[in-house]
mmCIF file of C-alpha atoms in Angstrom:
data_model
loop_
_atom_site.group_PDB
_atom_site.id
_atom_site.type_symbol
_atom_site.label_atom_id
_atom_site.label_comp_id
_atom_site.label_asym_id
_atom_site.label_seq_id
_atom_site.Cartn_x
_atom_site.Cartn_y
_atom_site.Cartn_z
ATOM 1 C CA MET G 1 56.754 -37.943 27.738
ATOM 2 C CA GLY G 2 58.444 -39.505 30.685
ATOM 3 C CA SER G 3 56.727 -41.794 33.186
ATOM 4 C CA PHE G 4 57.446 -43.319 36.531
ATOM 5 C CA SER G 5 55.431 -45.804 38.557
ATOM 6 C CA LEU G 6 56.085 -46.350 42.310
ATOM 7 C CA HIS G 7 53.345 -49.007 42.249
ATOM 8 C CA SER G 8 55.351 -52.085 41.355
ATOM 9 C CA SER G 9 58.770 -53.457 40.988
ATOM 10 C CA CYS G 10 60.415 -56.498 39.636
ATOM 11 C CA LEU G 11 63.349 -58.722 40.793
ATOM 12 C CA ALA G 12 64.089 -56.599 43.866
ATOM 13 C CA LYS G 13 64.506 -53.555 41.682
ATOM 14 C CA PRO G 14 61.911 -50.720 41.499
ATOM 15 C CA THR G 15 59.947 -50.526 38.274
ATOM 16 C CA LEU G 16 60.871 -47.016 37.253
ATOM 17 C CA ARG G 17 60.785 -45.290 33.898
ATOM 18 C CA TRP G 18 61.998 -41.732 33.853
ATOM 19 C CA SER G 19 62.673 -39.298 31.175
ATOM 20 C CA ASN G 20 64.766 -36.097 31.490
ATOM 21 C CA ASP G 21 63.748 -34.356 28.280
ATOM 22 C CA CYS G 22 60.724 -32.411 29.486
ATOM 23 C CA PHE G 23 62.717 -30.714 32.208
ATOM 24 C CA GLN G 24 65.278 -29.011 29.950
ATOM 25 C CA ASN G 25 63.004 -26.048 29.403
ATOM 26 C CA LEU G 26 59.790 -25.781 31.338
ATOM 27 C CA ASN G 27 58.605 -22.720 29.445
ATOM 28 C CA SER G 28 58.537 -24.727 26.167
ATOM 29 C CA LEU G 29 56.287 -27.505 27.501
ATOM 30 C CA LYS G 30 53.112 -27.824 25.502
ATOM 31 C CA LEU G 31 50.592 -30.462 24.825
ATOM 32 C CA PRO G 32 49.089 -30.699 21.314
ATOM 33 C CA ALA G 33 45.967 -28.701 20.743
ATOM 34 C CA LEU G 34 42.809 -30.744 20.514
ATOM 35 C CA GLN G 35 42.026 -31.346 16.869
ATOM 36 C CA ARG G 36 39.221 -33.373 15.284
ATOM 37 C CA ARG G 37 40.389 -35.955 12.841
ATOM 38 C CA PRO G 38 38.500 -36.112 9.482
ATOM 39 C CA ASN G 39 35.774 -38.666 9.396
ATOM 40 C CA PHE G 40 35.559 -40.350 6.018
ATOM 41 C CA HIS G 41 33.319 -43.208 7.204
ATOM 42 C CA SER G 42 29.577 -43.136 6.462
ATOM 43 C CA ARG G 43 27.139 -43.733 9.307
ATOM 44 C CA LYS G 44 26.225 -47.152 7.840
ATOM 45 C CA ALA G 45 29.783 -48.319 7.209
ATOM 46 C CA SER G 46 31.040 -47.210 10.705
ATOM 47 C CA LYS G 47 28.867 -49.676 12.511
ATOM 48 C CA VAL G 48 31.056 -52.559 11.475
ATOM 49 C CA LEU G 49 34.362 -50.782 12.449
ATOM 50 C CA ALA G 50 36.373 -51.629 15.524
ATOM 51 C CA PHE G 51 37.125 -48.284 17.165
ATOM 52 C CA TYR G 52 39.685 -49.203 19.898
ATOM 53 C CA GLY G 53 41.544 -52.400 20.674
ATOM 54 C CA LEU G 54 43.004 -53.811 23.882
ATOM 55 C CA LYS G 55 46.637 -52.852 23.919
ATOM 56 C CA SER G 56 48.969 -55.442 25.400
ATOM 57 C CA PRO G 57 51.402 -54.479 28.192
ATOM 58 C CA PRO G 58 54.959 -54.079 26.869
ATOM 59 C CA TYR G 59 56.216 -57.224 28.639
ATOM 60 C CA LYS G 60 55.059 -60.786 29.404
ATOM 61 C CA LEU G 61 52.293 -61.077 31.930
ATOM 62 C CA ASP G 62 54.545 -62.788 34.434
ATOM 63 C CA ALA G 63 57.365 -60.346 34.084
ATOM 64 C CA LEU G 64 56.507 -58.258 37.164
ATOM 65 C CA GLU G 65 56.366 -61.162 39.523
ATOM 66 C CA PRO G 66 56.537 -61.457 42.499
ATOM 67 C CA TYR G 67 55.381 -57.905 43.024
ATOM 68 C CA MET G 68 52.518 -58.163 40.527
ATOM 69 C CA SER G 69 51.405 -61.676 39.646
ATOM 70 C CA LYS G 70 50.527 -63.064 36.240
ATOM 71 C CA ARG G 71 47.085 -63.831 37.619
ATOM 72 C CA LEU G 72 46.560 -60.209 38.578
ATOM 73 C CA LEU G 73 47.577 -58.963 35.146
ATOM 74 C CA GLU G 74 45.429 -61.582 33.440
ATOM 75 C CA THR G 75 42.430 -60.470 35.421
ATOM 76 C CA HIS G 76 42.946 -56.745 35.516
ATOM 77 C CA TRP G 77 44.250 -56.291 32.011
ATOM 78 C CA GLY G 78 42.649 -59.270 30.239
ATOM 79 C CA GLU G 79 39.256 -58.946 31.818
ATOM 80 C CA HIS G 80 38.721 -55.602 33.521
ATOM 81 C CA GLN G 81 40.506 -53.437 30.936
ATOM 82 C CA ARG G 82 39.010 -55.479 28.080
ATOM 83 C CA GLY G 83 35.561 -54.639 29.561
ATOM 84 C CA TYR G 84 36.342 -50.986 29.455
ATOM 85 C CA VAL G 85 37.425 -51.205 25.831
ATOM 86 C CA GLU G 86 34.382 -53.283 24.794
ATOM 87 C CA GLY G 87 32.128 -50.915 26.760
ATOM 88 C CA LEU G 88 33.617 -47.845 25.023
ATOM 89 C CA ASN G 89 33.239 -49.368 21.574
ATOM 90 C CA LYS G 90 29.557 -50.147 22.311
ATOM 91 C CA GLU G 91 28.977 -46.565 23.364
ATOM 92 C CA LEU G 92 30.675 -45.173 20.282
ATOM 93 C CA GLU G 93 28.410 -47.169 18.019
ATOM 94 C CA LYS G 94 25.601 -44.975 19.309
ATOM 95 C CA ASN G 95 27.399 -41.712 18.947
ATOM 96 C CA ASP G 96 28.809 -41.058 15.518
ATOM 97 C CA ILE G 97 29.861 -37.569 16.386
ATOM 98 C CA LEU G 98 32.812 -38.887 18.431
ATOM 99 C CA TYR G 99 34.349 -40.830 15.501
ATOM 100 C CA GLY G 100 37.840 -39.915 14.497
ATOM 101 C CA TYR G 101 39.347 -38.817 17.841
ATOM 102 C CA THR G 102 42.554 -40.287 19.277
ATOM 103 C CA LEU G 103 42.094 -41.713 22.706
ATOM 104 C CA ASP G 104 43.705 -38.764 24.433
ATOM 105 C CA GLU G 105 41.399 -36.371 22.489
ATOM 106 C CA LEU G 106 38.322 -38.552 23.349
ATOM 107 C CA VAL G 107 39.103 -38.386 27.018
ATOM 108 C CA LYS G 108 39.300 -34.660 26.924
ATOM 109 C CA VAL G 109 36.253 -34.143 24.839
ATOM 110 C CA THR G 110 34.016 -36.503 26.866
ATOM 111 C CA TYR G 111 35.149 -34.976 30.146
ATOM 112 C CA ASN G 112 33.130 -32.010 28.909
ATOM 113 C CA ASN G 113 34.570 -29.423 31.274
ATOM 114 C CA GLY G 114 33.679 -31.375 34.430
ATOM 115 C CA ASN G 115 30.299 -32.583 33.126
ATOM 116 C CA PRO G 116 31.340 -35.972 31.712
ATOM 117 C CA LEU G 117 29.483 -37.556 28.853
ATOM 118 C CA PRO G 118 28.493 -41.219 29.044
ATOM 119 C CA GLU G 119 31.679 -42.320 27.115
ATOM 120 C CA PHE G 120 34.098 -40.656 29.525
ATOM 121 C CA ASN G 121 34.493 -43.345 32.130
ATOM 122 C CA ASN G 122 35.373 -46.139 29.771
ATOM 123 C CA ALA G 123 37.576 -43.963 27.560
ATOM 124 C CA ALA G 124 39.481 -42.550 30.579
ATOM 125 C CA GLN G 125 39.916 -45.954 32.174
ATOM 126 C CA VAL G 126 41.323 -47.411 28.941
ATOM 127 C CA TRP G 127 43.764 -44.520 28.782
ATOM 128 C CA ASN G 128 44.690 -44.796 32.463
ATOM 129 C CA HIS G 129 45.426 -48.474 32.265
ATOM 130 C CA ASP G 130 47.475 -48.206 29.020
ATOM 131 C CA PHE G 131 49.599 -45.491 30.743
ATOM 132 C CA PHE G 132 49.875 -47.567 33.881
ATOM 133 C CA TRP G 133 51.226 -50.685 32.075
ATOM 134 C CA GLU G 134 53.651 -48.446 30.120
ATOM 135 C CA SER G 135 54.890 -46.968 33.392
ATOM 136 C CA MET G 136 56.355 -50.247 34.503
ATOM 137 C CA GLN G 137 59.112 -52.539 33.212
ATOM 138 C CA PRO G 138 60.844 -55.654 34.503
ATOM 139 C CA GLY G 139 64.189 -55.036 36.202
ATOM 140 C CA GLY G 140 63.689 -51.258 36.169
ATOM 141 C CA GLY G 141 65.004 -49.053 38.853
ATOM 142 C CA GLY G 142 67.358 -46.336 39.799
ATOM 143 C CA MET G 143 67.164 -42.648 40.453
ATOM 144 C CA PRO G 144 65.594 -40.271 37.918
ATOM 145 C CA GLU G 145 67.940 -38.388 35.606
ATOM 146 C CA LEU G 146 69.504 -35.181 36.667
ATOM 147 C CA GLY G 147 67.001 -32.585 35.444
ATOM 148 C CA LEU G 148 63.996 -34.379 36.836
ATOM 149 C CA LEU G 149 65.742 -35.239 40.100
ATOM 150 C CA GLN G 150 66.663 -31.534 40.509
ATOM 151 C CA GLN G 151 63.048 -30.557 40.046
ATOM 152 C CA ILE G 152 61.911 -33.194 42.535
ATOM 153 C CA GLU G 153 64.457 -31.979 45.087
ATOM 154 C CA LYS G 154 63.301 -28.391 44.513
ATOM 155 C CA ASP G 155 59.562 -29.108 44.841
ATOM 156 C CA PHE G 156 59.686 -31.790 47.539
ATOM 157 C CA GLY G 157 62.955 -31.218 49.364
ATOM 158 C CA SER G 158 64.370 -34.549 48.471
ATOM 159 C CA PHE G 159 63.628 -37.692 46.467
ATOM 160 C CA THR G 160 62.918 -39.493 49.713
ATOM 161 C CA ASN G 161 60.307 -36.828 50.743
ATOM 162 C CA PHE G 162 58.680 -37.199 47.332
ATOM 163 C CA LYS G 163 58.358 -40.916 47.663
ATOM 164 C CA GLU G 164 56.896 -40.649 51.141
ATOM 165 C CA LYS G 165 54.357 -38.155 49.888
ATOM 166 C CA PHE G 166 53.402 -40.293 46.944
ATOM 167 C CA ILE G 167 53.117 -43.449 49.148
ATOM 168 C CA GLU G 168 50.970 -41.561 51.685
ATOM 169 C CA ALA G 169 48.655 -40.356 48.848
ATOM 170 C CA ALA G 170 48.324 -43.841 47.425
ATOM 171 C CA LEU G 171 47.515 -45.604 50.677
ATOM 172 C CA SER G 172 45.067 -42.925 51.922
ATOM 173 C CA LEU G 173 43.088 -42.836 48.620
ATOM 174 C CA PHE G 174 39.504 -43.779 49.531
ATOM 175 C CA GLY G 175 37.760 -46.046 47.115
ATOM 176 C CA SER G 176 39.123 -46.620 43.597
ATOM 177 C CA GLY G 177 41.196 -44.084 41.868
ATOM 178 C CA TRP G 178 44.705 -43.008 40.818
ATOM 179 C CA VAL G 179 47.594 -41.124 42.260
ATOM 180 C CA TRP G 180 49.719 -39.070 39.867
ATOM 181 C CA LEU G 181 52.844 -37.006 39.752
ATOM 182 C CA VAL G 182 52.133 -34.077 37.525
ATOM 183 C CA LEU G 183 53.888 -31.016 36.360
ATOM 184 C CA LYS G 184 51.501 -28.088 36.895
ATOM 185 C CA ARG G 185 51.752 -25.903 33.803
ATOM 186 C CA ARG G 186 50.990 -22.520 35.322
ATOM 187 C CA GLU G 187 53.041 -22.966 38.509
ATOM 188 C CA LYS G 188 55.817 -24.938 36.765
ATOM 189 C CA ARG G 189 56.172 -27.225 39.723
ATOM 190 C CA LEU G 190 55.744 -30.872 40.424
ATOM 191 C CA GLU G 191 52.737 -32.002 42.498
ATOM 192 C CA VAL G 192 51.260 -35.299 43.709
ATOM 193 C CA VAL G 193 47.512 -35.390 43.054
ATOM 194 C CA LYS G 194 44.802 -37.935 43.703
ATOM 195 C CA THR G 195 41.821 -38.586 41.293
ATOM 196 C CA SER G 196 38.784 -40.657 41.875
ATOM 197 C CA ASN G 197 37.572 -43.370 39.569
ATOM 198 C CA ALA G 198 38.384 -42.619 35.912
ATOM 199 C CA VAL G 199 39.539 -38.940 36.170
ATOM 200 C CA ASN G 200 43.092 -38.273 35.049
ATOM 201 C CA PRO G 201 45.344 -35.122 34.641
ATOM 202 C CA ILE G 202 44.949 -34.697 30.930
ATOM 203 C CA VAL G 203 41.423 -33.314 31.407
ATOM 204 C CA TRP G 204 43.089 -30.419 33.311
ATOM 205 C CA ASP G 205 45.911 -29.942 30.670
ATOM 206 C CA ASP G 206 48.509 -30.876 33.254
ATOM 207 C CA ILE G 207 51.589 -32.884 32.204
ATOM 208 C CA TYR G 208 51.401 -36.354 33.682
ATOM 209 C CA LEU G 209 54.698 -38.028 34.607
ATOM 210 C CA PHE G 210 53.635 -41.200 36.388
ATOM 211 C CA SER G 211 50.652 -42.814 38.046
ATOM 212 C CA SER G 212 49.769 -45.482 40.576
ATOM 213 C CA LEU G 213 46.600 -47.550 40.719
ATOM 214 C CA THR G 214 44.707 -48.097 43.911
ATOM 215 C CA TYR G 215 42.018 -50.680 43.953
ATOM 216 C CA VAL G 216 38.722 -51.082 45.906
ATOM 217 C CA CYS G 217 38.914 -54.313 47.777
ATOM 218 C CA THR G 218 35.591 -55.753 46.831
ATOM 219 C CA GLU G 219 36.800 -58.923 45.020
ATOM 220 C CA SER G 220 38.787 -61.803 46.425
ATOM 221 C CA TRP G 221 41.376 -61.664 43.704
ATOM 222 C CA ILE G 222 42.199 -58.017 44.770
ATOM 223 C CA LEU G 223 42.923 -58.881 48.370
ATOM 224 C CA PRO G 224 46.417 -60.421 48.122
ATOM 225 C CA TYR G 225 47.528 -57.445 46.057
ATOM 226 C CA ARG G 226 46.088 -54.922 48.414
ATOM 227 C CA MET G 227 47.782 -56.628 51.362
ATOM 228 C CA ILE G 228 51.253 -56.115 49.857
ATOM 229 C CA GLU G 229 50.559 -52.829 48.224
ATOM 230 C CA GLY G 230 52.277 -50.780 50.937
ATOM 231 C CA ASN G 231 55.286 -53.034 50.674
ATOM 232 C CA MET G 232 55.468 -52.666 46.893
ATOM 233 C CA LEU G 233 55.340 -48.962 47.137
ATOM 234 C CA MET G 234 58.069 -48.788 49.816
ATOM 235 C CA HIS G 235 60.393 -50.909 47.631
ATOM 236 C CA SER G 236 59.922 -48.817 44.575
#
């Protein structure tokens, strides 16, 4: 699954991660069907199990500076995302029926066709943040590969038009949420979509390609990041 984040860059190069594989044959694109994993744990034993752990970003915490500081990663990954993981595990202790799902499956199941279960917000935010960190890399950059670039040019007119549309969506998102580039399954076209709070495209069975995180500026540590957010997007 390819991914691309316009949200951050490193060492004057955009932090991009593209994959061309999924554009070779749009008709063959499929996500795995939702399947329940076998649960071999007893109700008593399961209460001492750790369900999900905090996954580390695939780079050092200072690797994205000066565009995303070590302090921001320490706070947002090490504190905020950790809180989502711990909150999810506490919720799962009270609901044995959800044991055995992968995180992707858990997000889909707890979305509950638009009537989210209590576990959804924490599960989805853990998934969103894992994907966000994976979407960035130090010293990344460059244009997407040919197949994806052709699809972008077909659906947006040009790569520049796409970037402008994505930036506009990210900067106009009210409150906290996410901006995604997705491949719409039925239409077989790329589209920029915004989601509020924890919602992400996998609950609609769309194919997610990249995401951008937009924060609510309610805490002092967020403010410096928000002030340069537009500049970060423009340089991606």
